[in-house]
Short mmCIF file of N, CA and C in Angstrom, two decimals:
data_model
loop_
_atom_site.label_atom_id
_atom_site.label_comp_id
_atom_site.label_asym_id
_atom_site.label_seq_id
_atom_site.Cartn_x
_atom_site.Cartn_y
_atom_site.Cartn_z
N UNK A 1 -189.96 -136.80 -35.78
CA UNK A 1 -190.51 -138.07 -35.40
C UNK A 1 -191.74 -137.84 -34.54
N UNK A 2 -192.89 -138.12 -35.06
CA UNK A 2 -194.13 -137.91 -34.33
C UNK A 2 -194.38 -139.06 -33.37
N UNK A 3 -194.83 -138.76 -32.16
CA UNK A 3 -195.16 -139.77 -31.16
C UNK A 3 -196.65 -140.04 -31.20
N UNK A 4 -197.02 -141.22 -30.79
CA UNK A 4 -198.46 -141.57 -30.71
C UNK A 4 -199.18 -140.63 -29.79
N UNK A 5 -200.36 -140.25 -30.16
CA UNK A 5 -201.16 -139.36 -29.34
C UNK A 5 -200.77 -137.92 -29.42
N UNK A 6 -199.93 -137.57 -30.38
CA UNK A 6 -199.50 -136.20 -30.58
C UNK A 6 -199.78 -135.76 -32.01
N UNK A 7 -200.13 -134.51 -32.15
CA UNK A 7 -200.29 -133.92 -33.47
C UNK A 7 -198.91 -133.55 -34.01
N UNK A 8 -198.80 -133.28 -35.31
CA UNK A 8 -197.49 -132.92 -35.88
C UNK A 8 -196.82 -131.73 -35.17
N UNK A 9 -197.62 -130.84 -34.57
CA UNK A 9 -197.03 -129.70 -33.87
C UNK A 9 -196.60 -130.04 -32.43
N UNK A 10 -196.80 -131.30 -32.04
CA UNK A 10 -196.41 -131.73 -30.70
C UNK A 10 -197.50 -131.64 -29.66
N UNK A 11 -198.61 -130.97 -29.98
CA UNK A 11 -199.72 -130.88 -29.01
C UNK A 11 -200.39 -132.24 -28.85
N UNK A 12 -200.93 -132.47 -27.69
CA UNK A 12 -201.55 -133.77 -27.36
C UNK A 12 -202.91 -133.90 -28.02
N UNK A 13 -203.24 -135.09 -28.48
CA UNK A 13 -204.58 -135.37 -28.96
C UNK A 13 -205.47 -135.57 -27.74
N UNK A 14 -206.48 -134.75 -27.59
CA UNK A 14 -207.43 -134.87 -26.48
C UNK A 14 -208.83 -134.57 -27.00
N UNK A 15 -209.83 -134.95 -26.23
CA UNK A 15 -211.20 -134.63 -26.55
C UNK A 15 -211.77 -135.43 -27.70
N UNK A 16 -211.08 -136.46 -28.12
CA UNK A 16 -211.56 -137.30 -29.23
C UNK A 16 -212.56 -138.32 -28.74
N UNK A 17 -213.23 -138.97 -29.66
CA UNK A 17 -214.15 -140.07 -29.33
C UNK A 17 -213.31 -141.34 -29.18
N UNK A 18 -213.27 -141.99 -28.02
CA UNK A 18 -212.47 -143.19 -27.83
C UNK A 18 -212.77 -144.28 -28.86
N UNK A 19 -213.98 -144.31 -29.38
CA UNK A 19 -214.34 -145.34 -30.35
C UNK A 19 -213.69 -145.11 -31.71
N UNK A 20 -213.01 -143.98 -31.89
CA UNK A 20 -212.27 -143.77 -33.12
C UNK A 20 -211.15 -144.80 -33.32
N UNK A 21 -210.56 -145.21 -32.20
CA UNK A 21 -209.41 -146.11 -32.28
C UNK A 21 -209.58 -147.42 -31.51
N UNK A 22 -210.61 -147.49 -30.68
CA UNK A 22 -210.70 -148.63 -29.75
C UNK A 22 -212.12 -149.12 -29.63
N UNK A 23 -212.23 -150.38 -29.19
CA UNK A 23 -213.54 -150.99 -28.93
C UNK A 23 -213.73 -151.12 -27.42
N UNK A 24 -214.96 -151.02 -26.96
CA UNK A 24 -215.24 -151.18 -25.57
C UNK A 24 -215.01 -152.64 -25.15
N UNK A 25 -214.35 -152.81 -24.05
CA UNK A 25 -214.10 -154.15 -23.52
C UNK A 25 -214.60 -154.20 -22.10
N UNK A 26 -215.57 -155.07 -21.86
CA UNK A 26 -216.09 -155.26 -20.51
C UNK A 26 -215.94 -156.72 -20.16
N UNK A 27 -216.32 -157.16 -18.94
CA UNK A 27 -216.14 -158.56 -18.57
C UNK A 27 -216.84 -159.54 -19.53
N UNK A 28 -217.98 -159.18 -20.08
CA UNK A 28 -218.67 -160.06 -21.04
C UNK A 28 -217.86 -160.23 -22.31
N UNK A 29 -217.27 -159.14 -22.79
CA UNK A 29 -216.40 -159.18 -23.96
C UNK A 29 -215.21 -160.11 -23.70
N UNK A 30 -214.59 -159.96 -22.53
CA UNK A 30 -213.44 -160.77 -22.13
C UNK A 30 -213.86 -162.24 -22.06
N UNK A 31 -215.00 -162.51 -21.49
CA UNK A 31 -215.42 -163.91 -21.40
C UNK A 31 -215.64 -164.52 -22.79
N UNK A 32 -216.17 -163.77 -23.73
CA UNK A 32 -216.35 -164.28 -25.08
C UNK A 32 -214.98 -164.61 -25.69
N UNK A 33 -214.01 -163.73 -25.46
CA UNK A 33 -212.66 -163.97 -25.98
C UNK A 33 -212.06 -165.21 -25.30
N UNK A 34 -212.23 -165.32 -23.99
CA UNK A 34 -211.71 -166.50 -23.27
C UNK A 34 -212.36 -167.78 -23.75
N UNK A 35 -213.66 -167.74 -24.01
CA UNK A 35 -214.34 -168.92 -24.55
C UNK A 35 -213.73 -169.33 -25.89
N UNK A 36 -213.41 -168.35 -26.71
CA UNK A 36 -212.74 -168.62 -27.98
C UNK A 36 -211.40 -169.30 -27.74
N UNK A 37 -210.62 -168.78 -26.78
CA UNK A 37 -209.31 -169.36 -26.48
C UNK A 37 -209.44 -170.79 -25.96
N UNK A 38 -210.41 -171.02 -25.08
CA UNK A 38 -210.64 -172.35 -24.54
C UNK A 38 -211.08 -173.31 -25.67
N UNK A 39 -211.98 -172.85 -26.52
CA UNK A 39 -212.41 -173.68 -27.64
C UNK A 39 -211.23 -174.07 -28.56
N UNK A 40 -210.33 -173.13 -28.74
CA UNK A 40 -209.21 -173.33 -29.66
C UNK A 40 -208.06 -174.10 -29.01
N UNK A 41 -207.72 -173.77 -27.74
CA UNK A 41 -206.54 -174.33 -27.11
C UNK A 41 -206.85 -175.28 -25.94
N UNK A 42 -208.06 -175.29 -25.45
CA UNK A 42 -208.40 -176.09 -24.28
C UNK A 42 -208.30 -175.29 -23.01
N UNK A 43 -208.72 -175.89 -21.92
CA UNK A 43 -208.65 -175.24 -20.61
C UNK A 43 -207.19 -175.21 -20.12
N UNK A 44 -206.91 -174.39 -19.17
CA UNK A 44 -205.56 -174.22 -18.65
C UNK A 44 -204.97 -175.54 -18.17
N UNK A 45 -205.76 -176.34 -17.48
CA UNK A 45 -205.24 -177.61 -16.94
C UNK A 45 -205.10 -178.70 -18.01
N UNK A 46 -205.47 -178.38 -19.25
CA UNK A 46 -205.32 -179.32 -20.37
C UNK A 46 -204.41 -178.76 -21.46
N UNK A 47 -203.52 -177.84 -21.07
CA UNK A 47 -202.56 -177.30 -22.02
C UNK A 47 -202.96 -175.98 -22.67
N UNK A 48 -204.10 -175.44 -22.26
CA UNK A 48 -204.54 -174.15 -22.81
C UNK A 48 -203.81 -172.99 -22.17
N UNK A 49 -204.35 -171.80 -22.37
CA UNK A 49 -203.72 -170.59 -21.80
C UNK A 49 -203.74 -170.71 -20.28
N UNK A 50 -202.55 -170.60 -19.69
CA UNK A 50 -202.42 -170.85 -18.24
C UNK A 50 -202.54 -169.59 -17.41
N UNK A 51 -202.12 -168.44 -17.96
CA UNK A 51 -202.04 -167.21 -17.17
C UNK A 51 -202.73 -166.05 -17.91
N UNK A 52 -203.40 -165.23 -17.12
CA UNK A 52 -204.04 -164.01 -17.65
C UNK A 52 -203.65 -162.84 -16.76
N UNK A 53 -203.03 -161.84 -17.38
CA UNK A 53 -202.72 -160.61 -16.67
C UNK A 53 -203.95 -159.73 -16.63
N UNK A 54 -204.23 -159.13 -15.50
CA UNK A 54 -205.43 -158.32 -15.36
C UNK A 54 -205.31 -156.97 -16.06
N UNK A 55 -204.11 -156.53 -16.30
CA UNK A 55 -203.87 -155.37 -17.14
C UNK A 55 -202.38 -155.07 -17.07
N UNK A 56 -202.02 -153.92 -17.57
CA UNK A 56 -200.63 -153.49 -17.54
C UNK A 56 -200.59 -151.99 -17.24
N UNK A 57 -199.90 -151.67 -16.21
CA UNK A 57 -199.65 -150.27 -15.80
C UNK A 57 -200.91 -149.42 -15.75
N UNK A 58 -201.94 -149.85 -15.00
CA UNK A 58 -203.20 -149.09 -14.96
C UNK A 58 -203.05 -147.68 -14.41
N UNK A 59 -202.03 -147.43 -13.61
CA UNK A 59 -201.83 -146.08 -13.07
C UNK A 59 -201.37 -145.09 -14.13
N UNK A 60 -200.99 -145.59 -15.29
CA UNK A 60 -200.54 -144.73 -16.39
C UNK A 60 -201.58 -144.53 -17.48
N UNK A 61 -202.73 -145.20 -17.37
CA UNK A 61 -203.73 -145.11 -18.43
C UNK A 61 -204.05 -143.67 -18.79
N UNK A 62 -204.17 -142.79 -17.82
CA UNK A 62 -204.57 -141.41 -18.12
C UNK A 62 -203.51 -140.65 -18.92
N UNK A 63 -202.30 -141.18 -18.98
CA UNK A 63 -201.28 -140.53 -19.80
C UNK A 63 -200.93 -141.37 -21.05
N UNK A 64 -200.74 -142.65 -20.86
CA UNK A 64 -200.35 -143.48 -22.00
C UNK A 64 -201.50 -143.82 -22.92
N UNK A 65 -202.72 -143.79 -22.38
CA UNK A 65 -203.91 -144.11 -23.18
C UNK A 65 -204.96 -143.01 -23.08
N UNK A 66 -204.48 -141.78 -23.00
CA UNK A 66 -205.38 -140.63 -22.76
C UNK A 66 -206.44 -140.49 -23.85
N UNK A 67 -206.18 -141.08 -25.05
CA UNK A 67 -207.18 -140.98 -26.12
C UNK A 67 -208.41 -141.84 -25.82
N UNK A 68 -208.26 -142.90 -25.02
CA UNK A 68 -209.41 -143.73 -24.67
C UNK A 68 -209.74 -143.70 -23.18
N UNK A 69 -208.79 -143.25 -22.37
CA UNK A 69 -208.96 -143.25 -20.91
C UNK A 69 -208.29 -142.03 -20.28
N UNK A 70 -208.85 -140.82 -20.46
CA UNK A 70 -208.19 -139.65 -19.88
C UNK A 70 -208.41 -139.49 -18.36
N UNK A 71 -209.37 -140.21 -17.80
CA UNK A 71 -209.66 -140.08 -16.36
C UNK A 71 -208.57 -140.76 -15.54
N UNK A 72 -208.29 -140.19 -14.38
CA UNK A 72 -207.31 -140.78 -13.47
C UNK A 72 -207.95 -141.94 -12.71
N UNK A 73 -207.18 -142.99 -12.50
CA UNK A 73 -207.63 -144.21 -11.83
C UNK A 73 -207.33 -144.16 -10.35
N UNK A 74 -208.32 -144.52 -9.54
CA UNK A 74 -208.16 -144.53 -8.10
C UNK A 74 -208.22 -145.92 -7.51
N UNK A 75 -208.04 -145.99 -6.21
CA UNK A 75 -208.08 -147.23 -5.46
C UNK A 75 -209.33 -148.07 -5.78
N UNK A 76 -210.51 -147.45 -5.64
CA UNK A 76 -211.75 -148.22 -5.78
C UNK A 76 -211.92 -148.83 -7.15
N UNK A 77 -211.65 -148.05 -8.18
CA UNK A 77 -211.84 -148.57 -9.52
C UNK A 77 -210.82 -149.66 -9.85
N UNK A 78 -209.57 -149.50 -9.38
CA UNK A 78 -208.56 -150.53 -9.63
C UNK A 78 -209.01 -151.86 -9.02
N UNK A 79 -209.46 -151.85 -7.79
CA UNK A 79 -209.89 -153.08 -7.13
C UNK A 79 -211.14 -153.64 -7.78
N UNK A 80 -212.10 -152.79 -8.07
CA UNK A 80 -213.34 -153.24 -8.69
C UNK A 80 -213.07 -153.89 -10.06
N UNK A 81 -212.25 -153.24 -10.87
CA UNK A 81 -211.93 -153.81 -12.18
C UNK A 81 -211.19 -155.15 -12.01
N UNK A 82 -210.26 -155.21 -11.09
CA UNK A 82 -209.53 -156.46 -10.85
C UNK A 82 -210.47 -157.58 -10.46
N UNK A 83 -211.43 -157.28 -9.56
CA UNK A 83 -212.40 -158.29 -9.14
C UNK A 83 -213.29 -158.71 -10.30
N UNK A 84 -213.79 -157.78 -11.07
CA UNK A 84 -214.67 -158.09 -12.19
C UNK A 84 -214.00 -158.96 -13.24
N UNK A 85 -212.81 -158.55 -13.65
CA UNK A 85 -212.13 -159.27 -14.72
C UNK A 85 -211.54 -160.59 -14.25
N UNK A 86 -211.00 -160.64 -13.05
CA UNK A 86 -210.47 -161.90 -12.54
C UNK A 86 -211.59 -162.92 -12.36
N UNK A 87 -212.72 -162.49 -11.83
CA UNK A 87 -213.83 -163.44 -11.68
C UNK A 87 -214.38 -163.86 -13.02
N UNK A 88 -214.32 -163.00 -14.03
CA UNK A 88 -214.75 -163.37 -15.40
C UNK A 88 -213.83 -164.45 -15.95
N UNK A 89 -212.53 -164.33 -15.71
CA UNK A 89 -211.58 -165.37 -16.16
C UNK A 89 -211.92 -166.69 -15.48
N UNK A 90 -212.09 -166.65 -14.15
CA UNK A 90 -212.35 -167.88 -13.39
C UNK A 90 -213.66 -168.53 -13.79
N UNK A 91 -214.67 -167.73 -14.18
CA UNK A 91 -215.94 -168.29 -14.59
C UNK A 91 -215.84 -169.11 -15.87
N UNK A 92 -214.91 -168.73 -16.75
CA UNK A 92 -214.70 -169.45 -17.99
C UNK A 92 -213.72 -170.62 -17.80
N UNK A 93 -212.66 -170.38 -17.07
CA UNK A 93 -211.62 -171.40 -16.89
C UNK A 93 -211.07 -171.30 -15.48
N UNK A 94 -211.68 -172.05 -14.56
CA UNK A 94 -211.32 -171.98 -13.14
C UNK A 94 -209.87 -172.38 -12.89
N UNK A 95 -209.27 -173.13 -13.78
CA UNK A 95 -207.88 -173.56 -13.60
C UNK A 95 -206.86 -172.55 -14.08
N UNK A 96 -207.31 -171.54 -14.78
CA UNK A 96 -206.38 -170.49 -15.24
C UNK A 96 -205.92 -169.66 -14.06
N UNK A 97 -204.74 -169.12 -14.15
CA UNK A 97 -204.18 -168.29 -13.11
C UNK A 97 -204.19 -166.83 -13.52
N UNK A 98 -204.52 -165.98 -12.57
CA UNK A 98 -204.57 -164.55 -12.82
C UNK A 98 -203.43 -163.86 -12.09
N UNK A 99 -202.98 -162.76 -12.66
CA UNK A 99 -201.95 -161.96 -12.01
C UNK A 99 -202.28 -160.47 -12.20
N UNK A 100 -201.99 -159.72 -11.17
CA UNK A 100 -202.30 -158.30 -11.23
C UNK A 100 -201.83 -157.61 -10.00
N UNK A 101 -201.87 -156.29 -9.94
CA UNK A 101 -202.39 -155.39 -10.95
C UNK A 101 -201.36 -154.96 -11.98
N UNK A 102 -200.10 -155.40 -11.87
CA UNK A 102 -199.07 -155.10 -12.88
C UNK A 102 -198.82 -153.59 -13.02
N UNK A 103 -198.55 -152.98 -11.90
CA UNK A 103 -198.31 -151.53 -11.87
C UNK A 103 -197.01 -151.16 -12.57
N UNK A 104 -196.80 -149.87 -12.72
CA UNK A 104 -195.68 -149.39 -13.52
C UNK A 104 -194.38 -149.21 -12.74
N UNK A 105 -194.43 -149.03 -11.45
CA UNK A 105 -193.18 -148.81 -10.74
C UNK A 105 -193.41 -148.54 -9.26
N UNK A 106 -192.36 -148.13 -8.63
CA UNK A 106 -192.33 -147.98 -7.17
C UNK A 106 -193.43 -147.11 -6.61
N UNK A 107 -193.66 -145.97 -7.17
CA UNK A 107 -194.69 -145.04 -6.63
C UNK A 107 -196.06 -145.72 -6.59
N UNK A 108 -196.36 -146.53 -7.59
CA UNK A 108 -197.69 -147.16 -7.66
C UNK A 108 -197.89 -148.25 -6.59
N UNK A 109 -196.86 -148.63 -5.91
CA UNK A 109 -197.05 -149.54 -4.78
C UNK A 109 -197.78 -148.84 -3.65
N UNK A 110 -197.63 -147.53 -3.59
CA UNK A 110 -198.10 -146.75 -2.43
C UNK A 110 -199.23 -145.78 -2.73
N UNK A 111 -199.31 -145.31 -4.00
CA UNK A 111 -200.27 -144.24 -4.32
C UNK A 111 -200.97 -144.55 -5.65
N UNK A 112 -202.16 -144.02 -5.78
CA UNK A 112 -202.93 -144.19 -7.03
C UNK A 112 -202.66 -143.04 -7.99
N UNK A 113 -203.14 -143.19 -9.20
CA UNK A 113 -203.07 -142.13 -10.20
C UNK A 113 -203.85 -140.91 -9.72
N UNK A 114 -204.95 -141.12 -9.01
CA UNK A 114 -205.70 -139.99 -8.46
C UNK A 114 -204.89 -139.21 -7.46
N UNK A 115 -204.03 -139.91 -6.69
CA UNK A 115 -203.16 -139.23 -5.74
C UNK A 115 -202.14 -138.34 -6.44
N UNK A 116 -201.55 -138.86 -7.52
CA UNK A 116 -200.45 -138.15 -8.16
C UNK A 116 -200.94 -137.10 -9.15
N UNK A 117 -202.20 -137.15 -9.56
CA UNK A 117 -202.74 -136.26 -10.59
C UNK A 117 -202.56 -134.77 -10.32
N UNK A 118 -202.69 -134.29 -9.07
CA UNK A 118 -202.56 -132.83 -8.86
C UNK A 118 -201.16 -132.30 -9.18
N UNK A 119 -200.15 -133.15 -9.21
CA UNK A 119 -198.80 -132.66 -9.45
C UNK A 119 -198.27 -131.94 -8.22
N UNK A 120 -197.17 -131.26 -8.41
CA UNK A 120 -196.56 -130.55 -7.30
C UNK A 120 -196.15 -131.51 -6.19
N UNK A 121 -196.34 -131.14 -4.96
CA UNK A 121 -195.99 -131.96 -3.80
C UNK A 121 -197.19 -132.83 -3.40
N UNK A 122 -197.74 -133.56 -4.35
CA UNK A 122 -198.96 -134.35 -4.13
C UNK A 122 -198.78 -135.34 -2.98
N UNK A 123 -197.60 -135.84 -2.72
CA UNK A 123 -197.35 -136.83 -1.65
C UNK A 123 -197.62 -136.26 -0.26
N UNK A 124 -197.66 -134.96 -0.15
CA UNK A 124 -197.95 -134.34 1.14
C UNK A 124 -199.44 -134.39 1.47
N UNK A 125 -200.28 -134.61 0.47
CA UNK A 125 -201.73 -134.69 0.66
C UNK A 125 -202.36 -135.66 -0.34
N UNK A 126 -202.02 -136.95 -0.23
CA UNK A 126 -202.54 -137.93 -1.18
C UNK A 126 -204.01 -138.28 -0.85
N UNK A 127 -204.91 -137.56 -1.44
CA UNK A 127 -206.33 -137.64 -1.05
C UNK A 127 -206.93 -139.04 -1.21
N UNK A 128 -206.59 -139.75 -2.29
CA UNK A 128 -207.17 -141.08 -2.49
C UNK A 128 -206.65 -142.04 -1.41
N UNK A 129 -205.37 -142.01 -1.15
CA UNK A 129 -204.80 -142.86 -0.09
C UNK A 129 -205.42 -142.51 1.26
N UNK A 130 -205.53 -141.21 1.58
CA UNK A 130 -206.14 -140.82 2.85
C UNK A 130 -207.59 -141.30 2.95
N UNK A 131 -208.30 -141.30 1.84
CA UNK A 131 -209.69 -141.78 1.83
C UNK A 131 -209.79 -143.28 2.08
N UNK A 132 -208.65 -143.95 2.01
CA UNK A 132 -208.62 -145.41 2.22
C UNK A 132 -207.76 -145.75 3.47
N UNK A 133 -207.90 -144.90 4.47
CA UNK A 133 -207.26 -145.16 5.77
C UNK A 133 -205.76 -145.01 5.78
N UNK A 134 -205.18 -144.38 4.75
CA UNK A 134 -203.75 -144.22 4.71
C UNK A 134 -202.99 -145.48 4.27
N UNK A 135 -203.75 -146.50 3.88
CA UNK A 135 -203.14 -147.77 3.49
C UNK A 135 -202.51 -147.64 2.11
N UNK A 136 -201.26 -148.09 1.95
CA UNK A 136 -200.64 -148.06 0.63
C UNK A 136 -201.47 -148.84 -0.40
N UNK A 137 -201.45 -148.37 -1.65
CA UNK A 137 -202.31 -148.95 -2.69
C UNK A 137 -202.12 -150.46 -2.85
N UNK A 138 -200.92 -150.96 -2.96
CA UNK A 138 -200.69 -152.38 -3.17
C UNK A 138 -201.28 -153.22 -2.03
N UNK A 139 -201.05 -152.80 -0.82
CA UNK A 139 -201.60 -153.50 0.36
C UNK A 139 -203.12 -153.46 0.33
N UNK A 140 -203.71 -152.33 0.03
CA UNK A 140 -205.17 -152.19 -0.01
C UNK A 140 -205.77 -153.07 -1.11
N UNK A 141 -205.10 -153.11 -2.28
CA UNK A 141 -205.56 -153.95 -3.38
C UNK A 141 -205.62 -155.40 -2.95
N UNK A 142 -204.57 -155.89 -2.30
CA UNK A 142 -204.55 -157.28 -1.83
C UNK A 142 -205.68 -157.52 -0.82
N UNK A 143 -205.90 -156.57 0.04
CA UNK A 143 -207.01 -156.71 1.02
C UNK A 143 -208.35 -156.86 0.30
N UNK A 144 -208.56 -156.07 -0.74
CA UNK A 144 -209.82 -156.14 -1.47
C UNK A 144 -209.99 -157.45 -2.24
N UNK A 145 -208.92 -157.94 -2.81
CA UNK A 145 -209.00 -159.22 -3.51
C UNK A 145 -209.27 -160.37 -2.53
N UNK A 146 -208.67 -160.27 -1.36
CA UNK A 146 -208.92 -161.29 -0.31
C UNK A 146 -210.36 -161.18 0.19
N UNK A 147 -210.86 -159.99 0.37
CA UNK A 147 -212.26 -159.81 0.82
C UNK A 147 -213.23 -160.43 -0.19
N UNK A 148 -212.96 -160.23 -1.49
CA UNK A 148 -213.82 -160.83 -2.52
C UNK A 148 -213.79 -162.36 -2.40
N UNK A 149 -212.58 -162.90 -2.21
CA UNK A 149 -212.41 -164.34 -2.07
C UNK A 149 -213.20 -164.87 -0.87
N UNK A 150 -213.11 -164.19 0.25
CA UNK A 150 -213.83 -164.64 1.44
C UNK A 150 -215.34 -164.55 1.24
N UNK A 151 -215.80 -163.51 0.58
CA UNK A 151 -217.23 -163.32 0.37
C UNK A 151 -217.81 -164.33 -0.63
N UNK A 152 -217.05 -164.68 -1.66
CA UNK A 152 -217.56 -165.53 -2.73
C UNK A 152 -217.03 -166.97 -2.68
N UNK A 153 -216.07 -167.22 -1.81
CA UNK A 153 -215.53 -168.57 -1.70
C UNK A 153 -214.68 -169.02 -2.85
N UNK A 154 -214.09 -168.06 -3.59
CA UNK A 154 -213.24 -168.40 -4.72
C UNK A 154 -212.08 -167.44 -4.80
N UNK A 155 -210.90 -168.01 -4.91
CA UNK A 155 -209.70 -167.16 -5.09
C UNK A 155 -209.72 -166.64 -6.52
N UNK A 156 -209.56 -165.33 -6.67
CA UNK A 156 -209.55 -164.74 -8.02
C UNK A 156 -208.20 -164.14 -8.40
N UNK A 157 -207.34 -163.90 -7.43
CA UNK A 157 -205.99 -163.38 -7.72
C UNK A 157 -204.99 -164.43 -7.28
N UNK A 158 -204.28 -165.00 -8.26
CA UNK A 158 -203.33 -166.07 -7.94
C UNK A 158 -201.93 -165.54 -7.71
N UNK A 159 -201.56 -164.50 -8.44
CA UNK A 159 -200.21 -163.95 -8.34
C UNK A 159 -200.32 -162.43 -8.23
N UNK A 160 -199.64 -161.90 -7.22
CA UNK A 160 -199.54 -160.46 -7.06
C UNK A 160 -198.38 -160.02 -7.93
N UNK A 161 -198.68 -159.32 -9.00
CA UNK A 161 -197.70 -158.94 -10.00
C UNK A 161 -197.42 -157.45 -9.87
N UNK A 162 -196.25 -157.14 -9.37
CA UNK A 162 -195.81 -155.74 -9.23
C UNK A 162 -194.38 -155.63 -9.71
N UNK A 163 -194.20 -155.47 -11.02
CA UNK A 163 -192.81 -155.31 -11.51
C UNK A 163 -192.22 -154.00 -11.04
N UNK A 164 -190.93 -153.96 -10.99
CA UNK A 164 -190.25 -152.72 -10.67
C UNK A 164 -189.46 -152.29 -11.89
N UNK A 165 -189.76 -151.08 -12.32
CA UNK A 165 -189.05 -150.51 -13.44
C UNK A 165 -188.28 -149.30 -12.94
N UNK A 166 -186.99 -149.36 -13.10
CA UNK A 166 -186.14 -148.29 -12.63
C UNK A 166 -186.49 -146.99 -13.36
N UNK A 167 -186.42 -145.91 -12.65
CA UNK A 167 -186.72 -144.60 -13.24
C UNK A 167 -185.44 -143.87 -13.67
N UNK A 168 -184.36 -144.59 -13.71
CA UNK A 168 -183.08 -143.98 -14.10
C UNK A 168 -182.81 -144.26 -15.57
N UNK A 169 -182.07 -143.40 -16.19
CA UNK A 169 -181.68 -143.60 -17.60
C UNK A 169 -180.61 -144.68 -17.67
N UNK A 170 -180.58 -145.41 -18.79
CA UNK A 170 -179.54 -146.43 -18.94
C UNK A 170 -178.16 -145.79 -18.97
N UNK A 171 -177.27 -146.55 -18.44
CA UNK A 171 -175.87 -146.06 -18.38
C UNK A 171 -175.11 -146.49 -19.63
N UNK A 172 -174.23 -145.70 -20.03
CA UNK A 172 -173.18 -145.95 -21.01
C UNK A 172 -173.73 -146.36 -22.34
#
């Protein structure tokens, strides 16, 4: 049974051109898609799409999506992307609600993918977290979203979405 992103011999697919399987998506692309949704379904306050997730498990992109995103994600990029995409949503449909960052689990509340990338006892020297005053990732993310709101006069993050997924195997 072959897994996605693996060759038949089990080795990982790496070094490929991301455009082989995926299209570039930036805030302008997202706004065009949102305009289509609004044209088709109406604005959020008129029965259209009410919620937009800013992404899903961004701390895992370098492993789950290594064919298009092999780089490790850090504090700064996570906040910047959240601000860019959430403000793009609000520019098209101010009544829509955003939620993020939708991390993968407990560790991501406190550390970035850049922190965990070295492996080993990475928690003893989490360089990305230390570069951000030792502030846990989730707390720092909220601070950055609030700072954007204060600077621009518009709330862009409506719901702090941090699911918890147990790291234990199912029982029985």
